[in-house]
Structures are given as structure tokens and as C-alpha cells.
Coordinates of C-alpha atoms and ligand atoms in Angstrom, one line a residue:
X1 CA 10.3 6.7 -4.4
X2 CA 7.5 9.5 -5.7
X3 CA 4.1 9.3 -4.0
X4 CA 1.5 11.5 -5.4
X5 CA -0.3 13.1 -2.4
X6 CA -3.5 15.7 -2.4
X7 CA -1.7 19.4 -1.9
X8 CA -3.7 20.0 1.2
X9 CA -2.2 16.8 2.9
X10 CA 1.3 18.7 2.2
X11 CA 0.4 21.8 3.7
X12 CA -0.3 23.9 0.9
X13 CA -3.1 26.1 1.7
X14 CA -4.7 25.3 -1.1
X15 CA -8.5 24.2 0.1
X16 CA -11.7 26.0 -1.0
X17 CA -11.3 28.3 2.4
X18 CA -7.4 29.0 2.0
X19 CA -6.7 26.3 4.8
X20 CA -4.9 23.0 4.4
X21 CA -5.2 19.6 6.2
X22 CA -1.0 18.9 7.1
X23 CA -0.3 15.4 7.9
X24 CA 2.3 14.8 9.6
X25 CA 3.3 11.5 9.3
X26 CA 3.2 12.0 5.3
X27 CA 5.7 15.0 5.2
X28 CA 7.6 14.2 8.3
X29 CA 7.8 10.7 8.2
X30 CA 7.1 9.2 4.9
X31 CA 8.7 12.3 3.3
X32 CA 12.2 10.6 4.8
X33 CA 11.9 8.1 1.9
X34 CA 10.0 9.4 -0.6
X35 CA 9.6 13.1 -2.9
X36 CA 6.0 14.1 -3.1
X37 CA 3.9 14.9 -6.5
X38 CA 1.3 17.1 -5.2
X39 CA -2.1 17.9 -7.1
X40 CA -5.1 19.6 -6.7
X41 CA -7.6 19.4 -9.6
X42 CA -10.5 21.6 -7.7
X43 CA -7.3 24.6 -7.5
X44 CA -7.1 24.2 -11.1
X45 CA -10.3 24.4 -12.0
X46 CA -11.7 27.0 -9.4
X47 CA -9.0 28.7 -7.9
X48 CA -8.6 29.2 -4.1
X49 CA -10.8 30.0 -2.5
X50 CA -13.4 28.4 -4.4
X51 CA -17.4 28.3 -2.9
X52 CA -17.6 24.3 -1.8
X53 CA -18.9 21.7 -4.3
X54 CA -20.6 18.2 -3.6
X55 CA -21.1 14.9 -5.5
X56 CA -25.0 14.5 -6.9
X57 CA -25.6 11.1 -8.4
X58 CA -28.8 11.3 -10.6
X59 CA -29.8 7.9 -12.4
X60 CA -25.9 6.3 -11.3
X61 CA -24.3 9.6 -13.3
X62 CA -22.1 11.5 -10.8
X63 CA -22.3 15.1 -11.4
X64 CA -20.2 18.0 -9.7
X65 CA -22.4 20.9 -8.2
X66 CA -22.0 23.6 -6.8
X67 CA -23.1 24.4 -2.9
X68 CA -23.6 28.2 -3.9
X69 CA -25.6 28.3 -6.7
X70 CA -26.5 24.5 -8.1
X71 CA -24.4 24.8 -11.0
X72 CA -23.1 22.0 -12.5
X73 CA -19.5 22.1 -12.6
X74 CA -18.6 18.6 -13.5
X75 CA -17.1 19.3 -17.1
X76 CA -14.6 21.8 -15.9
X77 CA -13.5 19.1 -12.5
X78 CA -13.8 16.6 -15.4
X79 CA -10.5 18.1 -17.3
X80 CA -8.4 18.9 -14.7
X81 CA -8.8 15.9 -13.0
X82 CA -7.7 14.6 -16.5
X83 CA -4.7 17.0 -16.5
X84 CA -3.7 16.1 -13.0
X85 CA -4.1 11.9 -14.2
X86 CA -1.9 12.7 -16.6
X87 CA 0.8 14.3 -15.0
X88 CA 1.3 12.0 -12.1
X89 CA 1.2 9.0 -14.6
X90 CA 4.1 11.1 -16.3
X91 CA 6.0 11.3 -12.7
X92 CA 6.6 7.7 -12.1
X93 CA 4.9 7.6 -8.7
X94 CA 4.5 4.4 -6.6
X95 CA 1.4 5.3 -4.8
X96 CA -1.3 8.0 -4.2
X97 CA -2.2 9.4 -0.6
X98 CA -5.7 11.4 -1.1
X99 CA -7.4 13.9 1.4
X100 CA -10.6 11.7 2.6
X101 CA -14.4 12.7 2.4
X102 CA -13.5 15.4 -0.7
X103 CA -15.5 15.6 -3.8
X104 CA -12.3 15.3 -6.2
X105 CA -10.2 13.0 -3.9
X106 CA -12.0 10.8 -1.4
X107 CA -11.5 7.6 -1.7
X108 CA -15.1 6.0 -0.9
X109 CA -15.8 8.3 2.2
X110 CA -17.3 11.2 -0.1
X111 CA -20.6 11.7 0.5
X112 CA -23.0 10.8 -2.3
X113 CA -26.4 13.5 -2.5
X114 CA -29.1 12.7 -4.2
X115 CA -31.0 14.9 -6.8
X116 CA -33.2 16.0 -4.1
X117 CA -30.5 17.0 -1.3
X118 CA -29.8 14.0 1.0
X119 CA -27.5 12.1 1.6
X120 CA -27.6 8.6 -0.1
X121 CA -24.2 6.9 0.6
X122 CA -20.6 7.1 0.2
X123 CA -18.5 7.4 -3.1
X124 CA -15.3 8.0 -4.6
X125 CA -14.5 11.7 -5.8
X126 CA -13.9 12.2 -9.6
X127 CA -10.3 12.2 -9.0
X128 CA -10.0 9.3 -7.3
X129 CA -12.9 7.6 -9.6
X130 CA -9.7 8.3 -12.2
X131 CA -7.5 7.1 -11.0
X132 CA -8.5 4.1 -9.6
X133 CA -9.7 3.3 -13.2
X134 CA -6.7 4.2 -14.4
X135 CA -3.9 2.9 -12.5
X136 CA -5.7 -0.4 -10.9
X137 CA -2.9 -1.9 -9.2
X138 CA -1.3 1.2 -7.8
X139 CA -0.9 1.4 -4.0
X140 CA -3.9 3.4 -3.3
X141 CA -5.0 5.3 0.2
X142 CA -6.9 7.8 2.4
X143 CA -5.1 9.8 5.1
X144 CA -8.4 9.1 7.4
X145 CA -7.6 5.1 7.0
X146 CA -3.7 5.4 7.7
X147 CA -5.0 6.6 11.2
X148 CA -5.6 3.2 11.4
X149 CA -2.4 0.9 12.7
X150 CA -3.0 -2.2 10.5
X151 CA -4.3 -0.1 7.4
X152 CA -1.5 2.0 7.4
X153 CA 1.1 -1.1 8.2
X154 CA -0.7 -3.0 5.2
X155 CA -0.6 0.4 2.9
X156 CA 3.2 1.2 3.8
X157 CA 4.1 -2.3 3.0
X158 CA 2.4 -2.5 -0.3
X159 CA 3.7 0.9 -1.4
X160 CA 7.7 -0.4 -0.5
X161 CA 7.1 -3.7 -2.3
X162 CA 5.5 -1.9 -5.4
X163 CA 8.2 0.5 -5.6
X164 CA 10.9 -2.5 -5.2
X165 CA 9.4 -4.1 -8.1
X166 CA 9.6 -1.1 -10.4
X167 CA 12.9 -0.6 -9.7
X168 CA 13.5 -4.6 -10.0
X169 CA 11.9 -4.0 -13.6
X170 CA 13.9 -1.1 -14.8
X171 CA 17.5 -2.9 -13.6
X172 CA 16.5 -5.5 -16.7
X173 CA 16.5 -8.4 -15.5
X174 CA 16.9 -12.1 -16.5
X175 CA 15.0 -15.1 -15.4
X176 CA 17.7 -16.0 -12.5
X177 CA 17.0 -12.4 -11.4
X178 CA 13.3 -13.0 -11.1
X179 CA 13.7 -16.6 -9.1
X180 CA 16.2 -14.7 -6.2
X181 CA 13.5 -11.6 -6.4
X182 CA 10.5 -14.0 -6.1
X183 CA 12.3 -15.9 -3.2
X184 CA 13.0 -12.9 -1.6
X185 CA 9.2 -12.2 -1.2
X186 CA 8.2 -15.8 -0.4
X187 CA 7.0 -15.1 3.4
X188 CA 6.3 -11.4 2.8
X189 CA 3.7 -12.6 0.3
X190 CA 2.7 -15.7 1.8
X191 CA 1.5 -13.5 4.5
X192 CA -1.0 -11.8 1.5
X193 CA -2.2 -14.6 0.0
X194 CA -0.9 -18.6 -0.3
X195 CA -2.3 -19.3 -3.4
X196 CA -1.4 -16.0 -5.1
X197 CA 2.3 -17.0 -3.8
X198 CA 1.9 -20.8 -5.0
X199 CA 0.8 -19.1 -9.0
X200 CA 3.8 -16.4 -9.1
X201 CA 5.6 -19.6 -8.3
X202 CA 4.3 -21.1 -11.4
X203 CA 4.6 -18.2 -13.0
X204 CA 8.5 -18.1 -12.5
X205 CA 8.6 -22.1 -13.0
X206 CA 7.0 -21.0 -16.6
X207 CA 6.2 -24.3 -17.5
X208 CA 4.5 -22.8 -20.9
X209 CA 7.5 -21.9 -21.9
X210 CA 6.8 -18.5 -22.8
X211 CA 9.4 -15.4 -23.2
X212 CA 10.6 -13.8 -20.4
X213 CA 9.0 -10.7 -20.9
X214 CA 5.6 -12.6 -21.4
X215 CA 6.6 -14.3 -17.6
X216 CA 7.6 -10.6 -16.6
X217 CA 4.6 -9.3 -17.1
X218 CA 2.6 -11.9 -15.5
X219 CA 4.7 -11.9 -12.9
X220 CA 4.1 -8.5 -12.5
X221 CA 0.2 -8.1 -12.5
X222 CA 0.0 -10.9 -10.0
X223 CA 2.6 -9.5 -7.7
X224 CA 1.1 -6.3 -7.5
X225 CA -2.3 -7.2 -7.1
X226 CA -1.2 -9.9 -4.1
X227 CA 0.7 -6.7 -2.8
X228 CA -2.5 -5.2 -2.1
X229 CA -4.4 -7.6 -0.5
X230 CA -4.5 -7.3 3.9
X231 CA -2.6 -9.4 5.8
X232 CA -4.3 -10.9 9.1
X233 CA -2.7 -11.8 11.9
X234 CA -4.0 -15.5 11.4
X235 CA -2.2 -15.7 8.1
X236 CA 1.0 -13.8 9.6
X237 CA 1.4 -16.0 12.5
X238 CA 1.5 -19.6 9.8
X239 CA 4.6 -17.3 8.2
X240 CA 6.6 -17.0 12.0
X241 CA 5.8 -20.7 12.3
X242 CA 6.9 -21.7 8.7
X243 CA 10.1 -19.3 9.4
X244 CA 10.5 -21.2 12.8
X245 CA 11.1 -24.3 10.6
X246 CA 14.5 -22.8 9.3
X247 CA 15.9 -22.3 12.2
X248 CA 14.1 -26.0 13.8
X249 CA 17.6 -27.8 13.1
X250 CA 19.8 -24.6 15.2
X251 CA 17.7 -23.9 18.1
X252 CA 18.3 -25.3 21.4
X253 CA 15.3 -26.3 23.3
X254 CA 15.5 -22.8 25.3
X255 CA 15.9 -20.9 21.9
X256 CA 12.7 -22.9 20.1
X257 CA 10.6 -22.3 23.6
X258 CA 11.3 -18.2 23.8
X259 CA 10.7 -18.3 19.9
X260 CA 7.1 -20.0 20.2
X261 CA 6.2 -18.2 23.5
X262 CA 6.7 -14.8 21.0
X263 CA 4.7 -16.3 18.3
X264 CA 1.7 -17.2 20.6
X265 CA 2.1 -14.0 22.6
X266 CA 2.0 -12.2 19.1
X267 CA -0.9 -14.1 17.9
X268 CA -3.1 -13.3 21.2
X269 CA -2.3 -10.1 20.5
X270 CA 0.0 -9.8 23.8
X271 CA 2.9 -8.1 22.3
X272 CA 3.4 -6.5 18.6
X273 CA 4.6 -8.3 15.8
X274 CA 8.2 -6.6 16.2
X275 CA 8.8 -9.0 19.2
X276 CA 8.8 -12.5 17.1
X277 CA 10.7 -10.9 14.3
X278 CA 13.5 -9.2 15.7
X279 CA 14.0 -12.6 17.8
X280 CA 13.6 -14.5 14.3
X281 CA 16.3 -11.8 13.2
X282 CA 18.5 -12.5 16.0
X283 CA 18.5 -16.0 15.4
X284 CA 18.9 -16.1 11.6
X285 CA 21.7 -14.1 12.0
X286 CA 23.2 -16.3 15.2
X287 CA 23.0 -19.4 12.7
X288 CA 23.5 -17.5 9.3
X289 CA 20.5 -18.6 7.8
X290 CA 20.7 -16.7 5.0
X291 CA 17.8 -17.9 3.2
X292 CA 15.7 -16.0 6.0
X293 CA 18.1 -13.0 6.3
X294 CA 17.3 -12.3 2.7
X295 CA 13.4 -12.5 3.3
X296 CA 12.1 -8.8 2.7
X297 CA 9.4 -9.8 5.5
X298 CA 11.8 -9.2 7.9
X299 CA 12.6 -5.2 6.6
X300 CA 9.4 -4.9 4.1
X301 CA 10.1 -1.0 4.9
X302 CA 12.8 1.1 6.7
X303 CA 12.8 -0.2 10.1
X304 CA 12.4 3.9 11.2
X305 CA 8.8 4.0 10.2
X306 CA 7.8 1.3 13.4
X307 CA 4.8 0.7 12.4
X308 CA 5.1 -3.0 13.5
X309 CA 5.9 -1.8 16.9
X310 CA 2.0 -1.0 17.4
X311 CA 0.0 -4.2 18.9
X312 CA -3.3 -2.8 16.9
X313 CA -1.1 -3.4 13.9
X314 CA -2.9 -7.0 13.7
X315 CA -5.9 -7.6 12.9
Ligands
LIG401 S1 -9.2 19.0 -4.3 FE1 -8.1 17.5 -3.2 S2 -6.0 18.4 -3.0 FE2 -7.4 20.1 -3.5 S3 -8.0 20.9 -1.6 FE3 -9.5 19.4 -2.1 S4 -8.9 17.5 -1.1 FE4 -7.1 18.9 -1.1

């Protein structure tokens, strides 16, 4: 998988002072499973060091200024941040980690000045503003939200399922392919969004009749954009109960009891949601279930990462 990640988050000393901003859970743990496509449009335009910059909206137009002298520097930000668009669309990345609060690559925490030198809100940077327009359903983040458990759970999950499906598209595949991928996801996107699940359902049932590639490409806009949406713990603990149901017929009394203990405990936020699933696991396993051993809700991401291990991973 490639991820396109702001150069400073990398290490690269690269920012207007010569310093960086390493994270370490992009290069050391993320960077496990996935090759990094760095960029850095100020670099390119500027150099480093550079004297700062800041975001001015006048009349809803965001310009680029400089801090040092008030000039306005937004047509040369402008085509880098074009060039560097354009390159990682080239890369075939799954996802883009930006540096937060930046001019260029904030993602809604840059601050906004107005014309006359306060601070009227927060904004995107002109990078980010890019890209957002330009790749809409991409798996999108801050590292200053990924501090947060359940963002960074929600984001992590997105970006593995997004990358899945690109690689699901590029094997070809026929409509038989698509039911098995789509079952494969049932509880992973139930947990998203029911009715968004219920509609790729349709859209697989293709009751228009339309080609496969027309049902691929719904498929496809609907499944990423579900991807994206937060899960909540409310909507997480109705997919443990539904998955319960498999196993109902297996279970002993015992099993069922320890199983909706978990569930409850997980649910009052008591203990993380790793508990319920790795018993779910267990059990699936015990009674070869397969339909539920094949569920990517159970391994959405390489079990490594933990990040279900973390009780403030539900919200
Ligand atoms: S422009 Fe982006 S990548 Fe470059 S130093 Fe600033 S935040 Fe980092």
C-alpha cells in the first residue's frame, strides 16, 4: 500500500526553520505495511528555510502571504501544490496523512487571518483544499487527529478497506467476485452505515440489469464513501449482537453468557473492543463458522497495529 504523507511527518527536515515534525507511529508503525510518497509543496516553491507564510481570506478568496513582508505568494504555492496533486495521483496512493495547522497541508485546523490581521476561524491549506477536491473519496487525515484512539482506529480502518478494494479492482473481477467481496464486508460495513450496506446490496443484486462495470463502479463510489464514515460504539455493539446470532445454534449456555457479558462490558465501555472479538474469533473458529471467519471485521487491519486494544477506541 502507498500513503502520501507531508515530508516533515517523515522526518525530513524540510520545514521553513530546517526542523521536521517525525511521527512515529507513521514511519515506525504504519511504515510496516505501507511505502510512503512524501511531498512538500512550500519546499518547492520556497526552499528551506523559507520566512513563514499564513492563509488571508479576503471576500471567501484564500490568498498565501507572507509573514515577512505581506507579499502575496499564493500563485507560486498555487503550482506546486498542482505539481505535488499530480504526482501522488500518478503514485497510486491509498490515503494521505498531512502535517496539521500548516498553510499548505492542514486539514481544517489552519488558521484563517483576515485582511486586517486576526484570526477568523479555521481552514484547510491550499494543499489539502486540492486535494480534497480532487480525490473526494480518498482516506484522508491529520497527524493531530490520529492522536485520537477512535479517529485513528476509524482512519486505519478506512485506509486498509480502501486499499483492499483497489487491489479487488485491478485482480478483474467478475460478478461472483463482487458478491464473496461484498459479503466479506457485510459487518465491517454495517458497523459504518446500515443503509449504505442495505444499497451496495442492491447494487450487487443489480436488479437494473446493468453491465458489470456500470455495477463496478457503483459499487465502488458507494463503498468508499461508506468506508469513511465513523463508526460508534452504539452501531458496533448491534454488529457483535448480529454476529452472536451465527454462533446462537453452537454455544452452550456458558459460551452465549461469557459472549454477552463481553459485549455489554464493551458497550459500557468496561473493556476494549478486542475482548468481544477475539472471543467471537475463538468461537467461530471452535464451530467453523466460516461465514464469520471470512468477515474482514474481525482483521479490518494487521492485528500488530492494536488499535482496538485501546478502550477510548469507542466512542
Ligand atoms: S509544507 Fe507541509 S510537508 Fe512541507 S514542511 Fe510544511 S507541513 Fe511539512
Amino acid at each position: 500500500m502507498k500513503i502520501a504523507v507531508s515530508s516533515c511527518l517523515l522526518g525530513t527536515s524540510i520545514r521553513f526553520d530546517g526542523g521536521h515534525k517525525h511521527d512515529r507511529f507513521i514511519t515506525d508503525e504504519l511504515g510496516r505495511y505501507a511505502d510512503f510518497v512524501p511531498f512538500c509543496p512550500e519546499h518547492l516553491a520556497f526552499g528551506t528555510p523559507r520566512p513563514t507564510i499564513k492563509v488571508v481570506i479576503d471576500q471567501e478568496i484564500p490568498m498565501i502571504v507572507s509573514n515577512k513582508n505581506g507579499a502575496d505568494l499564493t500563485d507560486a504555492l498555487q503550482k506546486t501544490s498542482e505539481d505535488e496533486t499530480r504526482a501522488i495521483s500518478q503514485a497510486g496512493i491509498s490515503g494521505i496523512i498531512f502535517k496539521s495547522k500548516s498553510p499548505s497541508c492542514g486539514l481544517g485546523s489552519t488558521i484563517a487571518y483576515l485582511p486586517n490581521g486576526y484570526a477568523g476561524g479555521k481552514t484547510d491549506g491550499m494543499f489539502a483544499a486540492m486535494c480534497k477536491a480532487n480525490f473526494p473519496l480518498l482516506p484522508m487525515e491529520e497527524e493531530g487527529r490520529l492522536y485520537d484512539p477512535w479517529l485513528r482506529e476509524n482512519f486505519i480502518m478506512q485506509l486498509f478497506a480502501y486499499d483492499d478494494f483497489e487491489r479487488f479492482k485491478a485482480s478483474r473481477p467478475a460478478m461472483g467476485k463482487l458478491v464473496a467481496f461484498h459479503q466479506s464486508y457485510k459487518f465491517l460495513l454495517q458497523s459504518k452505515h446500515e443503509l449504505s450496506y442495505r444499497r451496495l446490496g442492491h447494487i450487487v443484486g443489480n436488479l437494473d440489469k446493468l453491465s458489470f462495470d456500470e455495477v463496478l463502479d457503483l459499487y465502488e463510489s458507494v463503498f468508499k464513501e461508506t468506508i469513511g464514515i465513523k463508526s460508534s460504539i452504539k452501531k458496533t455493539r448491534n454488529v457483535l449482537e448480529h454476529m452472536a446470532g451465527f454462533l446462537k445454534m453452537h454455544l452452550t449456555s456458558v459460551e452465549k453468557a461469557v459472549l454477552h457479558e463481553q459485549i455489554n462490558d464493551y458497550a459500557n465501555k468496561i473493556i476494549p473492543l478486542i475482548a468481544p472479538l477475539s472471543t467471537l474469533d475463538m468461537f467461530a473458529k471452535k464451530y467453523e463458522v466460516e461465514y464469520l471467519l471470512k468477515q474482514k471485521f474481525l482483521t479490518p487491519y494487521p492485528k500488530e497495529l492494536a488499535l482496538r486494544s485501546d478502550i477510548r477506541s469507542g466512542k
